[in-house]
């Protein structure tokens, strides 16, 4: 199994000073704002992405 990509910036303060956390896989710590967060993959959307006639993307599903 391959490693997941690291986040580029903190979702709270936007700083790039991130370190992996000892809390487990997907856990990160921001040294700038002193927050910890976890990233995880939830799954694929059943509706996906559909393209309209103009080429702009919209989420599929209820219209």
Coordinates of N, CA and C in Angstrom, one line a residue:
X1 N 0.8 -1.2 0.0 CA 0.0 0.0 0.0 C 0.9 1.2 0.0
X2 N 0.6 2.2 -0.8 CA 1.4 3.4 -0.9 C 1.0 4.5 0.2
X3 N 1.9 5.4 0.5 CA 1.6 6.4 1.4 C 0.7 7.5 0.8
X4 N -0.1 8.1 1.6 CA -1.0 9.2 1.2 C -0.2 10.4 1.0
X5 N -0.7 11.3 0.2 CA -0.1 12.6 0.0 C -0.3 13.5 1.3
X6 N 0.7 14.3 1.6 CA 0.6 15.2 2.8 C -0.1 16.4 2.4
X7 N -0.8 17.0 3.4 CA -1.5 18.3 3.1 C -0.5 19.4 2.9
X8 N -0.9 20.4 2.1 CA 0.1 21.5 1.8 C 0.0 22.6 2.8
X9 N -1.2 22.8 3.4 CA -1.4 23.9 4.4 C -2.5 23.5 5.4
X10 N -2.4 24.2 6.5 CA -3.4 23.9 7.6 C -4.8 24.4 7.2
X11 N -5.8 23.6 7.4 CA -7.2 24.0 7.0 C -7.7 25.1 7.9
X12 N -7.1 25.4 9.0 CA -7.5 26.4 10.0 C -6.9 27.8 9.8
X13 N -5.5 27.8 9.7 CA -4.8 29.1 9.6 C -4.1 29.3 8.3
X14 N -4.0 28.2 7.5 CA -3.4 28.4 6.1 C -1.9 28.3 6.1
X15 N -1.2 28.1 7.3 CA 0.2 28.0 7.4 C 0.7 26.7 6.8
X16 N 2.0 26.6 6.5 CA 2.5 25.4 5.9 C 3.4 24.6 6.8
X17 N 3.5 25.0 8.1 CA 4.3 24.4 9.1 C 3.6 23.2 9.7
X18 N 3.4 22.1 8.9 CA 2.7 20.9 9.4 C 3.6 19.8 9.7
X19 N 3.3 18.9 10.6 CA 4.0 17.7 11.0 C 3.1 16.6 11.2
X20 N 3.4 15.4 10.9 CA 2.6 14.2 11.2 C 2.4 14.1 12.7
X21 N 1.3 13.7 13.1 CA 1.0 13.6 14.5 C 1.2 12.1 15.0
X22 N 1.4 11.9 16.2 CA 1.6 10.6 16.8 C 0.2 9.9 17.0
X23 N -0.9 10.6 16.8 CA -2.2 10.1 17.0 C -2.6 9.0 16.0
X24 N -1.9 8.8 15.0 CA -2.2 7.7 14.1 C -2.2 8.2 12.6
X25 N -2.6 7.3 11.7 CA -2.6 7.6 10.3 C -3.6 8.8 10.0
X26 N -3.1 9.7 9.2 CA -3.9 10.8 8.7 C -4.0 12.0 9.7
X27 N -3.3 11.9 10.8 CA -3.4 12.9 11.8 C -2.2 13.9 11.6
X28 N -2.4 15.2 11.7 CA -1.4 16.2 11.5 C -1.5 17.3 12.5
X29 N -0.4 17.9 12.8 CA -0.3 19.0 13.7 C 0.2 20.3 13.1
X30 N -0.3 21.4 13.4 CA 0.1 22.7 12.8 C 0.9 23.4 13.9
X31 N 2.2 23.7 13.7 CA 3.0 24.4 14.6 C 2.7 25.9 14.7
X32 N 2.0 26.4 13.7 CA 1.7 27.8 13.7 C 0.5 28.1 14.6
X33 N -0.6 27.4 14.5 CA -1.8 27.7 15.3 C -2.0 26.7 16.4
X34 N -1.1 25.7 16.5 CA -1.2 24.7 17.6 C -2.4 23.9 17.6
X35 N -2.9 23.6 16.4 CA -4.1 22.7 16.2 C -3.7 21.4 15.6
X36 N -4.5 20.4 16.0 CA -4.3 19.0 15.4 C -5.6 18.7 14.6
X37 N -5.4 18.0 13.5 CA -6.5 17.6 12.7 C -6.3 16.3 12.0
X38 N -7.3 15.6 11.5 CA -7.2 14.3 10.9 C -7.8 14.4 9.5
X39 N -7.1 13.9 8.5 CA -7.6 13.8 7.1 C -7.9 12.3 6.8
X40 N -9.1 12.2 6.2 CA -9.5 10.8 5.8 C -10.3 10.8 4.5
X41 N -10.3 9.7 3.8 CA -11.0 9.6 2.6 C -12.4 8.9 3.0
X42 N -13.5 9.6 2.6 CA -14.8 9.1 3.0 C -15.4 8.1 2.0
X43 N -15.0 8.3 0.7 CA -15.5 7.4 -0.4 C -15.9 8.3 -1.6
X44 N -16.4 7.6 -2.6 CA -16.7 8.2 -3.9 C -18.2 8.6 -3.8
X45 N -18.5 9.7 -4.5 CA -19.9 10.1 -4.6 C -20.7 9.2 -5.6
X46 N -21.9 8.9 -5.3 CA -22.6 8.0 -6.2 C -23.0 8.8 -7.5
X47 N -23.3 10.1 -7.3 CA -23.8 10.8 -8.5 C -22.7 11.3 -9.4
X48 N -21.5 11.5 -8.9 CA -20.3 11.9 -9.7 C -20.4 13.3 -10.2
X49 N -19.8 13.6 -11.3 CA -19.7 14.9 -11.9 C -20.3 14.8 -13.3
X50 N -21.2 15.7 -13.7 CA -21.7 15.7 -15.0 C -21.4 17.0 -15.7
X51 N -21.3 17.0 -17.0 CA -21.0 18.2 -17.8 C -22.2 18.7 -18.5
X52 N -22.5 20.0 -18.4 CA -23.6 20.5 -19.2 C -23.2 20.9 -20.6
X53 N -24.1 21.4 -21.4 CA -23.8 21.7 -22.8 C -22.7 22.8 -22.9
X54 N -22.5 23.7 -21.9 CA -21.5 24.7 -22.0 C -20.1 24.3 -21.6
X55 N -20.0 23.1 -21.0 CA -18.7 22.6 -20.6 C -18.4 22.9 -19.2
X56 N -19.3 23.5 -18.4 CA -19.0 23.8 -17.0 C -19.5 22.6 -16.2
X57 N -18.7 22.3 -15.2 CA -19.1 21.1 -14.4 C -20.1 21.5 -13.3
X58 N -21.0 20.6 -13.1 CA -22.0 20.7 -12.0 C -22.1 19.4 -11.4
X59 N -22.4 19.3 -10.1 CA -22.6 18.1 -9.4 C -23.9 17.5 -10.0
X60 N -23.9 16.2 -10.2 CA -25.0 15.4 -10.7 C -26.0 15.2 -9.5
X61 N -27.2 14.7 -9.8 CA -28.1 14.5 -8.7 C -29.4 15.2 -9.0
X62 N -30.0 15.7 -7.9 CA -31.3 16.3 -8.0 C -31.2 17.6 -8.8
X63 N -32.2 17.8 -9.7 CA -32.2 19.0 -10.5 C -33.3 19.9 -10.2

